[in-house]
Every structure is written in C-alpha cells, then in structure tokens.
Amino acid sequence: MSQIARHYIGGVWRNDGGAPDISVNPADGTDLGTFLPGYARLADEAAEVAKAAFEEGVWASSPRLRAQVLLDFADKLEAAKDEIADLVVAENGKLRAEAMGETMAGVSESRYYAGLARNIRGSMQEVMPGQLSLFHREAAGVAGIIVPWNAPVTLLVRSLAPTLAAGCTVVIKPAAQTPLTHARIMECLADCPNLPPGVVNSVNENGIEVGQAMVASADIDVISFTGSSATGRKIMEGAAGTLKRVGLELGGKAPALIFGDADLDLAAKQLTHGSLAIAGQMCAAAARYLVHESVAEAFGARMTAALGAVRVGPGANPDSQMGALIDRDNQARLMRLVEQAGDEGRMMLKGAPLDQGAFLTPTLFAIDDLTSPLVQEELFGPIVSFETFADEAEAVAKANATPYGLAASVFTTDVSRAMRMSRAIRAGTVWVNAHLRLFAEAETGGYGQSGLGRLHGVEGLHDFLETKHIFLEPGRV
Ligand code: NAD
C-alpha cells in the first residue's frame, strides 16, 4: 500500500505543499503513503473558496439538495467501508472491528443529518397585537473543522454532517497521522454528483500552521474542534481576534463508579471494553475505577484478570482484542507513566511493550492521592487508576474532582441511586450499567475543561446555525 493524500479545494485535487511527510503503520513501522503538508496561504485560499461557495447562496437555501448530498455521501462511505476500515487499521493501529464500527457510525451519522437537513425550522411570535416576529434559523457561514487522529472517520463526520445539514460550507484539516484515511473519505464526497464545488474543502498538514490560519481567518465563521484541552485553549485564544464561534470537544478522564450492589461481571465486561477501546486513546474511555470499599477486593481481582487476559496485537489480526498505540513516541510516554504509577501507587497489573510495534499491554494501579497528575490528567492510553469510596457523597466528590467532565458511568442495581448519581456527576454523558455507548441521535460534549457545545443529535446543528429576527410591521410591507 503506497498512496498519496492530496488537498481538495474548490472541487480540485491539489498536491502543493512542503516536503513530503509519511504516514506510518504503528503496528509494524512500515510506510503507507505520503502527503505534502499545506501552509497558511493554502488554508486562506480554501477559506476564500468556501466563503464564495457560501455567498452564492444555493447551498445554504437548498435543504433537499443538502439532504441528497448527505445521503449520497453515506452510500459512498458504505460502499467503500472495507477499504476505509483497512486504512484506519493501517494508519491508526486500532482493531478492524473498531475501524469498521467507526466507519459505519459515520454512515449512520450522515443519514441522520440528511433527515434533519429537511427539518430545520424557525418560529413565529405575535409579540404585540398584529405584529409578527419571525425567528429564522439560517446557516452560520463557513465552518472550519479540525480533526484528531484517534477516530478519523467518525470524528470528522460528527462535525461535517451537521455542518452540511445546516447549510454551511467547510474547510477541513485532518490529523497528520491519518491522511490516507481522510483522503479516501474526501474521495467519497468528491464522488457525490450533487455536491457543488467549493462547499467542502480540505487541507492536509503536519504541524499547526494550517489549523492556526483557519482559526484566525476572517472568512471562517465557526470552528468545530475535536482534540486535547491544551489545544482547545489555544483555539479559543486564536479565535478571539475575529470573535468567531468555537465548538470544542476536548479531553476527558471518565470515572466509572462501581457500587456494592453492582453486577460485577457486567461491570468488568463493560469496563474492559470501556477502558481499552482504541487502546485507551479515546476521550470518553473509562480512565478511573471508583469502587465501593465493600467490593474493592472482588472487583479489583476481576478487573486485574480481565485486563490481563486481553490479547494485544495488530489491529488487522482477528485474534487481537486491543490494537496498537498511535506511535512509538506515545508508547515511550505511556511507559514512563506506568513507572510513575508504580512509584506513586500500588501496581495491580503492570503494562509492558511487545517485542515490536507501538504496543503496550494494560496497566491497573491503585492510588489514594486525588491530587496526583495520574488522577488529574488525561493519560490517553491503556492505563487505569483504581480508587475506593465509602459512600455516595465520597463517590460523587471523587468523580467530580478533576477539571474534566466529558463522560462517566455508574454501575448499580438500584435505579434510584443510578438517577441520584447521574444527576450529581458533572459530565456531558453518564452511562448506567454500561460504558462507551454513543449514538448519532444522542448529544455528546463536555462540562468544565472537556469542552464547549454539543455534537451529535439535534443540538449538534446549533453551532452551525444563527437565529435571525425578522420583524413585520403590519400594513407597511
Ligand atoms: P491535539 O489537540 O494534539 O490535536 C488535534 C488537532 O488539532 C490536530 O489536527 C492538530 O494538528 C490540531 N492543532 C494542534 N495545535 C493547533 C493549533 N494551535 N491551532 C489549530 N489546530 C491545532 O489532539 P490529538 O492528540 O490529535 O487527539 C487526542 C485528544 O483529542 C485527546 O485529548 C482526546 O481526549 C481528544 N478527543 C476528544 C474527543 C471528544 O469528543 N471530546 C474525541 C476524540 C478525541
């Protein structure tokens, strides 16, 4: 497999940029293909093209056209699903089933927003007798989408589908680690016969110049960013100059609360997947187990056994149960954190690299110090902390003790407790007796430093729509 990922601007494939960069397979270190990193001027050009396409007005005022394009895009993605899933496995290292899952989630998301595109309604109010105020929901303009590497299909489509449904035009910047996957998705869009040129544009890069130019651009009205909280802060700063709207889907440190009455086998099963999906490189992965003292020993033994039994190996191998990390640098970073966890806590299961490739087996460590960076910071790998609590109040206090608030889960057979905990936890998503259940229909987003705004669901449209008040004076129009 050796391919070239190109930019896509104004309906034309482009291959201009800096010195070629390589997409590397993290499972075996082989080169997969190349891309030429873009630069600020190319981002500006893409934004100008997107603005001109928006100002033409046809796209923004044609909901049926937008729905048709989203349906066509879903069909093209579905037809290419095997090829796309193979690319995701090769570039990202995740399991084939995970890659196929995210590809089909993109298909579902696109179909969902195709429906919503035809159902964007404003409202009307008689504010004074005979005087009508119309509240029109219209496209916000040009949207810039910045995508991370950990789920290059679903995290792109999660922003792109509502953007297009709302009537915006778009500039996309994919992650440097997954350019080939992204280029194949762009081909699916380019193949949609009804997509007007300039509505969707994409510029590759391997640094931050293109992203920064998009955030600063006066031609871009909204930024939809998915990535780390540290970068999210920089995006907000960069957007201040033009006061553009920002949607931020940022980092997480999801706690899973396991109560004394929980079904421990169910919890162990859910959390093995919930912690190790994409080798733990998932914003909503269960990163902390908060366990009631009465079941700490029993649950600790179950999780140690369950995580220890996971077969780590290449994502393309059907026997693997957890794939590779994104690269060797992250493997080295995480191995240092494993050592730190052994120093600061009590090692229950110690992760280790495999002989070759960017692999790391799971780590579980017990820790009491809530202030430790191991508890406070997102580790973004297969490393989970094990903490205990005595009662509900302590469980909630510990669950809410980090700056993040993206997701959490509660394991209990008491429905009243499930509701009390779900209400008390400050997170955008709370799963009960489950972890990592995501749907196109269900809004996701963060409290605190996990982000701003929501994607998925009806609210996923909101970042990409403006509300305009039109007042009609009776008898004067
Ligand atoms: P990252 O923040 O390093 O990069 C994300 C993207 O931002 C990349 O495309 C990068 O090139 C670009 N970027 C970096 N600096 C920039 C700048 N100054 N201006 C503009 N663009 C810039 O994140 P990552 O390592 O690619 O992804 C992992 C992170 O993403 C984790 O923190 C994870 O929790 C988070 N994430 C969040 C969600 C969510 O839904 N909340 C989903 C997936 C991943």
Short mmCIF file of C-alpha atoms and ligand atoms in Angstrom, two decimals:
data_model
loop_
_atom_site.label_atom_id
_atom_site.label_comp_id
_atom_site.label_asym_id
_atom_site.label_seq_id
_atom_site.Cartn_x
_atom_site.Cartn_y
_atom_site.Cartn_z
CA MET A 1 0.00 0.00 0.00
CA SER A 2 1.67 3.26 -1.06
CA GLN A 3 -0.61 6.19 -1.71
CA ILE A 4 -0.64 9.97 -1.89
CA ALA A 5 -3.11 12.04 0.12
CA ARG A 6 -3.92 15.32 -1.62
CA HIS A 7 -5.71 18.51 -0.63
CA TYR A 8 -9.18 19.15 -2.04
CA ILE A 9 -10.02 22.80 -2.77
CA GLY A 10 -12.85 24.14 -4.91
CA GLY A 11 -13.60 20.68 -6.30
CA VAL A 12 -9.98 20.19 -7.46
CA TRP A 13 -7.38 17.74 -6.08
CA ARG A 14 -4.18 19.60 -5.27
CA ASN A 15 -0.71 18.46 -4.39
CA ASP A 16 1.18 21.57 -3.36
CA GLY A 17 2.93 21.94 -0.04
CA GLY A 18 6.12 21.46 1.90
CA ALA A 19 8.50 18.49 1.94
CA PRO A 20 6.59 15.17 1.73
CA ASP A 21 5.62 13.56 5.02
CA ILE A 22 4.98 9.86 5.54
CA SER A 23 2.02 8.03 7.01
CA VAL A 24 3.40 5.19 9.16
CA ASN A 25 1.74 1.96 10.29
CA PRO A 26 2.17 1.95 14.09
CA ALA A 27 1.83 -1.83 14.28
CA ASP A 28 4.93 -2.56 12.21
CA GLY A 29 6.61 0.75 11.33
CA THR A 30 6.06 0.39 7.57
CA ASP A 31 5.43 3.41 5.33
CA LEU A 32 1.87 3.54 4.00
CA GLY A 33 1.96 6.61 1.80
CA THR A 34 2.80 10.29 1.65
CA PHE A 35 1.26 13.73 1.73
CA LEU A 36 2.53 17.26 1.16
CA PRO A 37 1.81 19.36 4.25
CA GLY A 38 -0.13 22.50 3.46
CA TYR A 39 0.67 26.01 4.65
CA ALA A 40 -1.22 29.09 5.84
CA ARG A 41 -1.79 30.56 2.36
CA LEU A 42 -3.42 27.31 1.22
CA ALA A 43 -5.74 27.41 4.24
CA ASP A 44 -6.61 31.02 3.37
CA GLU A 45 -7.31 30.03 -0.23
CA ALA A 46 -9.58 27.18 0.90
CA ALA A 47 -11.42 29.59 3.23
CA GLU A 48 -11.90 32.11 0.39
CA VAL A 49 -13.28 29.37 -1.87
CA ALA A 50 -15.63 28.15 0.88
CA LYS A 51 -16.81 31.71 1.50
CA ALA A 52 -17.51 32.28 -2.19
CA ALA A 53 -19.47 28.99 -2.32
CA PHE A 54 -21.47 30.09 0.72
CA GLU A 55 -22.20 33.52 -0.69
CA GLU A 56 -23.54 32.01 -3.91
CA GLY A 57 -26.48 31.12 -1.68
CA VAL A 58 -27.72 27.98 -3.42
CA TRP A 59 -26.28 25.56 -0.88
CA ALA A 60 -27.49 27.44 2.18
CA SER A 61 -31.04 27.75 0.82
CA SER A 62 -31.46 24.20 -0.56
CA PRO A 63 -32.23 21.75 2.25
CA ARG A 64 -33.28 19.00 -0.15
CA LEU A 65 -30.02 19.32 -2.06
CA ARG A 66 -28.08 19.10 1.21
CA ALA A 67 -30.05 16.06 2.31
CA GLN A 68 -29.37 14.37 -1.03
CA VAL A 69 -25.63 15.03 -0.77
CA LEU A 70 -25.55 13.62 2.77
CA LEU A 71 -27.44 10.51 1.64
CA ASP A 72 -25.10 10.08 -1.35
CA PHE A 73 -22.08 10.56 0.92
CA ALA A 74 -23.40 7.88 3.30
CA ASP A 75 -23.86 5.48 0.37
CA LYS A 76 -20.32 6.15 -0.93
CA LEU A 77 -18.85 5.66 2.53
CA GLU A 78 -20.76 2.43 2.96
CA ALA A 79 -19.65 1.15 -0.44
CA ALA A 80 -16.00 1.91 0.48
CA LYS A 81 -16.30 0.66 4.07
CA ASP A 82 -13.84 -2.22 3.75
CA GLU A 83 -11.20 -0.05 2.13
CA ILE A 84 -11.70 2.75 4.67
CA ALA A 85 -11.63 0.36 7.64
CA ASP A 86 -8.38 -1.16 6.30
CA LEU A 87 -6.84 2.32 6.05
CA VAL A 88 -7.94 3.18 9.60
CA VAL A 89 -6.37 -0.04 10.91
CA ALA A 90 -3.16 0.61 8.97
CA GLU A 91 -2.73 4.27 9.95
CA ASN A 92 -4.21 4.33 13.44
CA GLY A 93 -3.47 0.81 14.69
CA LYS A 94 -6.92 0.10 16.11
CA LEU A 95 -8.80 -3.20 15.75
CA ARG A 96 -10.54 -3.98 12.45
CA ALA A 97 -13.87 -4.21 14.30
CA GLU A 98 -13.31 -0.78 15.84
CA ALA A 99 -12.36 0.66 12.44
CA MET A 100 -15.45 -0.83 10.82
CA GLY A 101 -17.57 0.37 13.76
CA GLU A 102 -16.44 3.96 13.32
CA THR A 103 -16.88 3.83 9.55
CA MET A 104 -20.46 2.60 9.89
CA ALA A 105 -21.08 5.17 12.62
CA GLY A 106 -20.10 7.80 10.02
CA VAL A 107 -22.61 6.30 7.57
CA SER A 108 -25.34 6.38 10.21
CA GLU A 109 -24.45 9.95 11.24
CA SER A 110 -24.62 11.20 7.66
CA ARG A 111 -28.04 9.61 7.14
CA TYR A 112 -29.31 11.03 10.42
CA TYR A 113 -28.33 14.59 9.47
CA ALA A 114 -29.72 14.11 5.95
CA GLY A 115 -33.10 13.80 7.69
CA LEU A 116 -32.50 16.80 9.93
CA ALA A 117 -31.41 18.95 6.97
CA ARG A 118 -35.04 18.90 5.81
CA ASN A 119 -36.39 19.77 9.21
CA ILE A 120 -34.62 22.97 10.25
CA ARG A 121 -37.45 25.23 11.34
CA GLY A 122 -37.65 28.68 12.81
CA SER A 123 -40.62 30.04 14.71
CA MET A 124 -43.01 32.96 14.71
CA GLN A 125 -44.42 35.01 17.57
CA GLU A 126 -47.07 37.72 17.77
CA VAL A 127 -45.11 39.95 20.16
CA MET A 128 -47.67 42.80 20.06
CA PRO A 129 -51.20 42.63 18.60
CA GLY A 130 -50.91 42.14 14.85
CA GLN A 131 -47.13 42.49 14.88
CA LEU A 132 -45.19 39.44 13.87
CA SER A 133 -41.67 38.49 14.75
CA LEU A 134 -40.16 35.68 12.67
CA PHE A 135 -37.19 33.75 14.03
CA HIS A 136 -35.33 32.30 11.11
CA ARG A 137 -32.67 29.61 11.58
CA GLU A 138 -30.03 30.09 8.93
CA ALA A 139 -26.56 28.73 8.21
CA ALA A 140 -23.77 30.39 10.21
CA GLY A 141 -21.45 30.71 7.18
CA VAL A 142 -18.12 28.92 6.67
CA ALA A 143 -17.17 26.27 9.22
CA GLY A 144 -13.61 25.11 9.91
CA ILE A 145 -13.31 21.52 11.14
CA ILE A 146 -10.13 20.31 12.88
CA VAL A 147 -9.95 16.55 13.37
CA PRO A 148 -7.77 14.41 15.69
CA TRP A 149 -6.21 11.06 14.76
CA ASN A 150 -7.94 8.73 17.16
CA ALA A 151 -11.18 8.28 15.19
CA PRO A 152 -10.57 9.90 11.79
CA VAL A 153 -13.86 8.82 10.23
CA THR A 154 -16.41 9.29 12.94
CA LEU A 155 -14.93 12.47 14.43
CA LEU A 156 -14.83 14.08 11.01
CA VAL A 157 -18.38 13.09 10.11
CA ARG A 158 -19.67 14.05 13.58
CA SER A 159 -18.79 17.68 12.73
CA LEU A 160 -19.14 17.59 8.94
CA ALA A 161 -22.66 16.12 8.72
CA PRO A 162 -24.36 18.77 10.91
CA THR A 163 -22.28 21.48 9.22
CA LEU A 164 -23.54 20.49 5.79
CA ALA A 165 -27.08 19.83 7.05
CA ALA A 166 -27.17 23.38 8.46
CA GLY A 167 -26.12 24.85 5.09
CA CYS A 168 -22.56 25.88 5.95
CA THR A 169 -19.63 25.43 3.60
CA VAL A 170 -16.50 23.87 5.05
CA VAL A 171 -12.72 23.82 5.34
CA ILE A 172 -11.33 20.66 6.96
CA LYS A 173 -7.92 19.97 8.44
CA PRO A 174 -7.28 16.27 9.12
CA ALA A 175 -4.68 14.91 11.55
CA ALA A 176 -1.17 14.27 10.23
CA GLN A 177 -1.27 10.65 11.43
CA THR A 178 -4.30 9.64 9.31
CA PRO A 179 -4.05 11.47 5.95
CA LEU A 180 -4.78 8.47 3.71
CA THR A 181 -7.98 7.58 5.55
CA HIS A 182 -9.06 11.19 5.29
CA ALA A 183 -8.24 11.41 1.58
CA ARG A 184 -10.36 8.30 0.90
CA ILE A 185 -13.29 9.93 2.74
CA MET A 186 -12.80 13.09 0.68
CA GLU A 187 -12.99 10.93 -2.45
CA CYS A 188 -16.40 9.70 -1.27
CA LEU A 189 -17.54 13.33 -1.03
CA ALA A 190 -15.97 14.30 -4.35
CA ASP A 191 -17.93 11.40 -5.92
CA CYS A 192 -21.27 12.87 -4.79
CA PRO A 193 -22.73 14.19 -8.06
CA ASN A 194 -24.80 16.95 -6.44
CA LEU A 195 -22.11 18.45 -4.22
CA PRO A 196 -21.34 21.96 -5.54
CA PRO A 197 -17.61 22.71 -5.94
CA GLY A 198 -16.21 24.72 -3.04
CA VAL A 199 -18.74 23.52 -0.46
CA VAL A 200 -16.25 21.05 1.04
CA ASN A 201 -12.53 21.81 1.05
CA SER A 202 -9.69 20.06 2.83
CA VAL A 203 -6.05 20.95 3.53
CA ASN A 204 -3.50 18.49 4.96
CA GLU A 205 -0.70 19.46 7.30
CA ASN A 206 1.77 18.01 9.78
CA GLY A 207 2.21 20.98 12.11
CA ILE A 208 -0.16 23.67 13.32
CA GLU A 209 0.16 26.40 10.66
CA VAL A 210 -2.95 25.43 8.69
CA GLY A 211 -5.04 24.99 11.83
CA GLN A 212 -3.91 28.32 13.19
CA ALA A 213 -4.67 30.07 9.90
CA MET A 214 -8.17 28.58 9.90
CA VAL A 215 -8.80 29.71 13.47
CA ALA A 216 -7.58 33.26 12.67
CA SER A 217 -9.30 33.52 9.27
CA ALA A 218 -11.83 36.32 8.81
CA ASP A 219 -13.53 34.13 6.17
CA ILE A 220 -14.33 31.35 8.65
CA ASP A 221 -17.28 31.92 10.97
CA VAL A 222 -17.26 28.82 13.18
CA ILE A 223 -14.56 26.39 14.30
CA SER A 224 -15.55 22.86 15.23
CA PHE A 225 -12.54 21.38 17.00
CA THR A 226 -12.02 17.91 18.44
CA GLY A 227 -8.74 17.36 20.25
CA SER A 228 -6.93 17.94 23.52
CA SER A 229 -7.93 20.53 26.11
CA ALA A 230 -4.49 22.16 25.77
CA THR A 231 -5.04 22.77 22.05
CA GLY A 232 -8.66 23.77 22.73
CA ARG A 233 -7.39 26.65 24.87
CA LYS A 234 -5.12 27.81 22.04
CA ILE A 235 -8.03 27.62 19.59
CA MET A 236 -10.11 29.84 21.85
CA GLU A 237 -7.28 32.35 22.07
CA GLY A 238 -6.75 32.26 18.30
CA ALA A 239 -10.47 32.78 17.67
CA ALA A 240 -10.60 35.89 19.87
CA GLY A 241 -9.19 38.12 17.11
CA THR A 242 -12.21 37.52 14.87
CA LEU A 243 -14.65 36.70 17.70
CA LYS A 244 -15.77 33.60 15.85
CA ARG A 245 -17.82 30.90 17.47
CA VAL A 246 -15.94 27.79 18.67
CA GLY A 247 -17.28 24.31 19.36
CA LEU A 248 -14.76 22.37 21.43
CA GLU A 249 -14.84 18.60 22.02
CA LEU A 250 -11.84 18.12 24.27
CA GLY A 251 -10.13 15.69 26.61
CA GLY A 252 -11.65 13.50 29.27
CA LYS A 253 -10.88 11.47 32.37
CA ALA A 254 -14.03 9.40 32.67
CA PRO A 255 -14.72 7.85 36.07
CA ALA A 256 -16.64 4.58 36.41
CA LEU A 257 -18.43 4.24 39.77
CA ILE A 258 -18.91 0.67 40.96
CA PHE A 259 -21.30 0.31 43.90
CA GLY A 260 -21.59 -2.60 46.34
CA ASP A 261 -24.84 -3.77 44.73
CA ALA A 262 -23.45 -3.75 41.16
CA ASP A 263 -23.37 -6.77 38.88
CA LEU A 264 -19.58 -7.10 38.97
CA ASP A 265 -19.37 -9.44 35.98
CA LEU A 266 -21.33 -6.98 33.85
CA ALA A 267 -19.19 -4.08 35.10
CA ALA A 268 -15.96 -5.96 34.37
CA LYS A 269 -17.13 -6.78 30.84
CA GLN A 270 -18.31 -3.24 30.08
CA LEU A 271 -15.21 -1.63 31.52
CA THR A 272 -12.71 -3.93 29.83
CA HIS A 273 -14.04 -2.60 26.55
CA GLY A 274 -14.79 0.82 28.05
CA SER A 275 -11.15 1.32 29.09
CA LEU A 276 -9.34 -0.38 26.24
CA ALA A 277 -11.24 0.74 23.13
CA ILE A 278 -8.68 2.26 20.72
CA ALA A 279 -6.03 1.11 23.23
CA GLY A 280 -7.43 3.62 25.74
CA GLN A 281 -6.82 6.51 23.32
CA MET A 282 -10.41 7.62 23.47
CA CYS A 283 -11.67 10.81 25.12
CA ALA A 284 -14.53 9.01 26.88
CA ALA A 285 -12.62 5.82 27.83
CA ALA A 286 -13.04 4.73 31.45
CA ALA A 287 -9.83 6.06 33.00
CA ARG A 288 -10.67 5.78 36.72
CA TYR A 289 -12.47 2.99 38.56
CA LEU A 290 -14.10 4.38 41.72
CA VAL A 291 -15.09 1.31 43.72
CA HIS A 292 -17.14 0.94 46.90
CA GLU A 293 -14.97 -0.43 49.72
CA SER A 294 -17.24 -3.46 50.18
CA VAL A 295 -16.43 -4.80 46.69
CA ALA A 296 -12.96 -3.34 46.19
CA GLU A 297 -11.17 -6.65 46.60
CA ALA A 298 -13.60 -8.67 44.50
CA PHE A 299 -13.81 -6.09 41.72
CA GLY A 300 -10.06 -5.46 41.77
CA ALA A 301 -9.45 -9.18 41.25
CA ARG A 302 -11.97 -9.32 38.40
CA MET A 303 -10.53 -6.29 36.58
CA THR A 304 -6.94 -7.42 37.03
CA ALA A 305 -7.85 -10.76 35.49
CA ALA A 306 -9.99 -9.25 32.72
CA LEU A 307 -7.48 -6.58 31.64
CA GLY A 308 -4.60 -9.04 31.98
CA ALA A 309 -6.32 -11.56 29.69
CA VAL A 310 -6.71 -9.12 26.78
CA ARG A 311 -4.75 -10.21 23.71
CA VAL A 312 -2.79 -7.21 22.44
CA GLY A 313 -1.70 -7.31 18.82
CA PRO A 314 -2.05 -5.89 15.31
CA GLY A 315 -5.50 -4.49 14.58
CA ALA A 316 -5.61 -6.45 11.34
CA ASN A 317 -5.27 -9.76 13.22
CA PRO A 318 -8.78 -11.07 14.07
CA ASP A 319 -7.41 -12.64 17.29
CA SER A 320 -6.31 -9.27 18.69
CA GLN A 321 -8.50 -7.74 21.37
CA MET A 322 -6.61 -4.46 21.67
CA GLY A 323 -4.61 -2.80 18.90
CA ALA A 324 -1.56 -0.56 18.69
CA LEU A 325 -0.97 2.90 20.08
CA ILE A 326 -0.71 5.71 17.55
CA ASP A 327 3.11 5.77 17.51
CA ARG A 328 6.34 4.85 19.30
CA ASP A 329 6.59 8.30 20.93
CA ASN A 330 3.29 7.73 22.69
CA GLN A 331 4.40 4.24 23.66
CA ALA A 332 7.52 5.73 25.32
CA ARG A 333 5.41 8.45 27.01
CA LEU A 334 2.97 5.89 28.40
CA MET A 335 5.74 3.55 29.59
CA ARG A 336 7.11 6.43 31.66
CA LEU A 337 3.63 6.91 33.14
CA VAL A 338 3.46 3.20 34.01
CA GLU A 339 6.69 3.59 36.00
CA GLN A 340 5.29 6.70 37.69
CA ALA A 341 2.11 4.76 38.59
CA GLY A 342 4.28 2.09 40.23
CA ASP A 343 6.13 4.76 42.24
CA GLU A 344 3.05 6.73 43.32
CA GLY A 345 0.52 3.92 43.67
CA ARG A 346 0.24 0.14 44.09
CA MET A 347 0.66 -1.74 40.84
CA MET A 348 -2.17 -4.26 40.28
CA LEU A 349 -1.34 -5.06 36.66
CA LYS A 350 1.78 -3.66 35.02
CA GLY A 351 1.72 -2.88 31.32
CA ALA A 352 4.62 -3.80 29.05
CA PRO A 353 5.54 -3.27 25.39
CA LEU A 354 5.52 -6.10 22.86
CA ASP A 355 8.72 -7.08 21.05
CA GLN A 356 7.94 -4.80 18.12
CA GLY A 357 5.41 -2.15 17.12
CA ALA A 358 3.80 0.61 19.19
CA PHE A 359 2.04 -1.77 21.58
CA LEU A 360 1.52 -1.61 25.33
CA THR A 361 -0.43 -4.09 27.43
CA PRO A 362 -2.92 -2.68 30.01
CA THR A 363 -1.98 -1.23 33.39
CA LEU A 364 -4.16 -1.03 36.52
CA PHE A 365 -2.85 0.74 39.60
CA ALA A 366 -4.38 1.60 42.98
CA ILE A 367 -3.97 5.15 44.22
CA ASP A 368 -5.42 7.29 47.05
CA ASP A 369 -3.89 10.66 46.17
CA LEU A 370 -6.57 12.64 44.33
CA THR A 371 -4.10 15.41 43.58
CA SER A 372 -1.69 13.17 41.65
CA PRO A 373 -1.30 14.09 37.96
CA LEU A 374 -2.01 10.42 37.29
CA VAL A 375 -5.54 11.04 38.59
CA GLN A 376 -5.95 14.65 37.44
CA GLU A 377 -4.60 14.45 33.89
CA GLU A 378 -5.73 12.62 30.79
CA LEU A 379 -3.19 9.81 30.16
CA PHE A 380 -4.70 8.70 26.81
CA GLY A 381 -3.61 5.08 26.81
CA PRO A 382 -4.41 1.72 28.43
CA ILE A 383 -3.64 2.87 31.99
CA VAL A 384 -6.46 2.93 34.57
CA SER A 385 -6.46 4.06 38.21
CA PHE A 386 -8.27 2.11 40.94
CA GLU A 387 -9.69 4.25 43.74
CA THR A 388 -12.16 3.49 46.52
CA PHE A 389 -15.03 5.31 48.27
CA ALA A 390 -17.08 4.75 51.41
CA ASP A 391 -20.43 6.30 50.48
CA GLU A 392 -22.30 8.14 47.72
CA ALA A 393 -21.07 11.57 48.80
CA GLU A 394 -17.46 10.48 48.55
CA ALA A 395 -18.10 8.79 45.21
CA VAL A 396 -19.55 12.00 43.75
CA ALA A 397 -16.81 14.18 45.25
CA LYS A 398 -14.12 11.96 43.75
CA ALA A 399 -15.89 11.64 40.40
CA ASN A 400 -16.08 15.44 40.13
CA ALA A 401 -12.55 16.07 41.39
CA THR A 402 -10.79 16.51 38.01
CA PRO A 403 -11.03 19.51 35.65
CA TYR A 404 -12.70 17.27 33.06
CA GLY A 405 -16.38 16.45 32.63
CA LEU A 406 -16.86 14.55 29.41
CA ALA A 407 -18.34 11.20 30.46
CA ALA A 408 -18.85 8.85 33.39
CA SER A 409 -20.55 5.57 34.21
CA VAL A 410 -22.40 4.20 37.22
CA PHE A 411 -22.75 0.50 38.00
CA THR A 412 -25.56 -0.30 40.43
CA THR A 413 -28.77 -2.34 40.51
CA ASP A 414 -30.58 0.42 42.46
CA VAL A 415 -32.37 2.65 39.95
CA SER A 416 -32.87 5.48 42.46
CA ARG A 417 -29.15 5.53 43.18
CA ALA A 418 -28.45 5.44 39.45
CA MET A 419 -30.54 8.59 38.99
CA ARG A 420 -29.05 10.36 42.03
CA MET A 421 -25.54 9.70 40.80
CA SER A 422 -26.32 10.60 37.19
CA ARG A 423 -27.68 13.96 38.30
CA ALA A 424 -24.80 14.69 40.67
CA ILE A 425 -21.95 13.85 38.31
CA ARG A 426 -20.81 16.84 36.26
CA ALA A 427 -20.31 15.24 32.86
CA GLY A 428 -21.92 15.55 29.44
CA THR A 429 -22.75 11.83 29.32
CA VAL A 430 -23.49 9.37 32.13
CA TRP A 431 -23.98 5.71 31.25
CA VAL A 432 -25.73 3.42 33.74
CA ASN A 433 -24.52 -0.21 33.78
CA ALA A 434 -22.70 0.48 30.51
CA HIS A 435 -19.75 2.47 29.19
CA LEU A 436 -18.99 3.99 25.77
CA ARG A 437 -22.45 3.79 24.22
CA LEU A 438 -22.52 6.51 21.54
CA PHE A 439 -25.28 7.24 19.04
CA ALA A 440 -25.78 9.73 16.22
CA GLU A 441 -29.06 10.71 17.95
CA ALA A 442 -27.53 11.41 21.38
CA GLU A 443 -25.72 14.67 22.12
CA THR A 444 -22.13 14.46 23.39
CA GLY A 445 -19.99 17.20 24.85
CA GLY A 446 -18.16 18.31 27.91
CA TYR A 447 -18.54 20.13 31.19
CA GLY A 448 -15.55 22.03 32.53
CA GLN A 449 -12.35 21.62 30.55
CA SER A 450 -13.83 18.86 28.38
CA GLY A 451 -15.28 21.43 26.04
CA LEU A 452 -17.98 23.75 24.83
CA GLY A 453 -21.14 22.95 22.92
CA ARG A 454 -22.58 19.65 21.78
CA LEU A 455 -22.21 17.41 18.75
CA HIS A 456 -24.48 14.54 17.64
CA GLY A 457 -28.23 14.81 17.92
CA VAL A 458 -30.44 17.79 17.15
CA GLU A 459 -28.25 20.08 19.25
CA GLY A 460 -25.32 19.13 17.04
CA LEU A 461 -26.77 21.57 14.50
CA HIS A 462 -26.72 24.53 16.86
CA ASP A 463 -23.09 25.54 16.43
CA PHE A 464 -23.66 25.86 12.70
CA LEU A 465 -26.89 27.89 12.75
CA GLU A 466 -27.67 31.50 13.52
CA THR A 467 -31.07 32.78 14.63
CA LYS A 468 -32.26 35.86 12.75
CA HIS A 469 -35.15 38.01 14.00
CA ILE A 470 -37.28 39.39 11.16
CA PHE A 471 -39.99 41.83 12.24
CA LEU A 472 -43.03 42.55 10.10
CA GLU A 473 -44.92 45.79 10.73
CA PRO A 474 -48.47 45.09 9.53
CA GLY A 475 -49.66 47.25 6.69
CA ARG A 476 -46.20 48.60 5.93
CA VAL A 477 -44.88 45.63 3.87
P1 NAD B 1 -4.39 17.60 19.56
O1 NAD B 1 -5.08 18.62 20.38
O2 NAD B 1 -2.92 17.47 19.71
O3 NAD B 1 -4.65 17.86 18.01
C1 NAD B 1 -5.94 17.86 17.44
C2 NAD B 1 -5.88 18.61 16.12
O4 NAD B 1 -5.58 19.98 16.35
C3 NAD B 1 -4.81 18.11 15.16
O5 NAD B 1 -5.37 18.07 13.86
C4 NAD B 1 -3.74 19.17 15.28
O6 NAD B 1 -2.95 19.30 14.12
C5 NAD B 1 -4.54 20.43 15.50
N1 NAD B 1 -3.81 21.51 16.20
C6 NAD B 1 -2.83 21.38 17.11
N2 NAD B 1 -2.45 22.60 17.56
C7 NAD B 1 -3.22 23.51 16.92
C8 NAD B 1 -3.33 24.93 16.98
N3 NAD B 1 -2.56 25.66 17.80
N4 NAD B 1 -4.25 25.54 16.21
C9 NAD B 1 -5.07 24.82 15.40
N5 NAD B 1 -5.01 23.45 15.29
C10 NAD B 1 -4.10 22.82 16.05
O7 NAD B 1 -5.13 16.23 19.88
P2 NAD B 1 -4.78 14.76 19.35
O8 NAD B 1 -3.59 14.24 20.08
O9 NAD B 1 -4.79 14.73 17.88
O10 NAD B 1 -6.10 13.96 19.83
C11 NAD B 1 -6.23 13.45 21.10
C12 NAD B 1 -7.02 14.38 22.01
O11 NAD B 1 -8.31 14.58 21.45
C13 NAD B 1 -7.27 13.81 23.39
O12 NAD B 1 -7.09 14.82 24.35
C14 NAD B 1 -8.72 13.37 23.34
O13 NAD B 1 -9.36 13.29 24.59
C15 NAD B 1 -9.30 14.40 22.46
N6 NAD B 1 -10.55 13.93 21.86
C16 NAD B 1 -11.74 14.46 22.29
C17 NAD B 1 -12.94 13.95 21.80
C18 NAD B 1 -14.28 14.47 22.27
O14 NAD B 1 -15.29 14.12 21.68
N7 NAD B 1 -14.33 15.26 23.32
C19 NAD B 1 -12.92 12.94 20.84
C20 NAD B 1 -11.69 12.44 20.42
C21 NAD B 1 -10.51 12.96 20.93
#
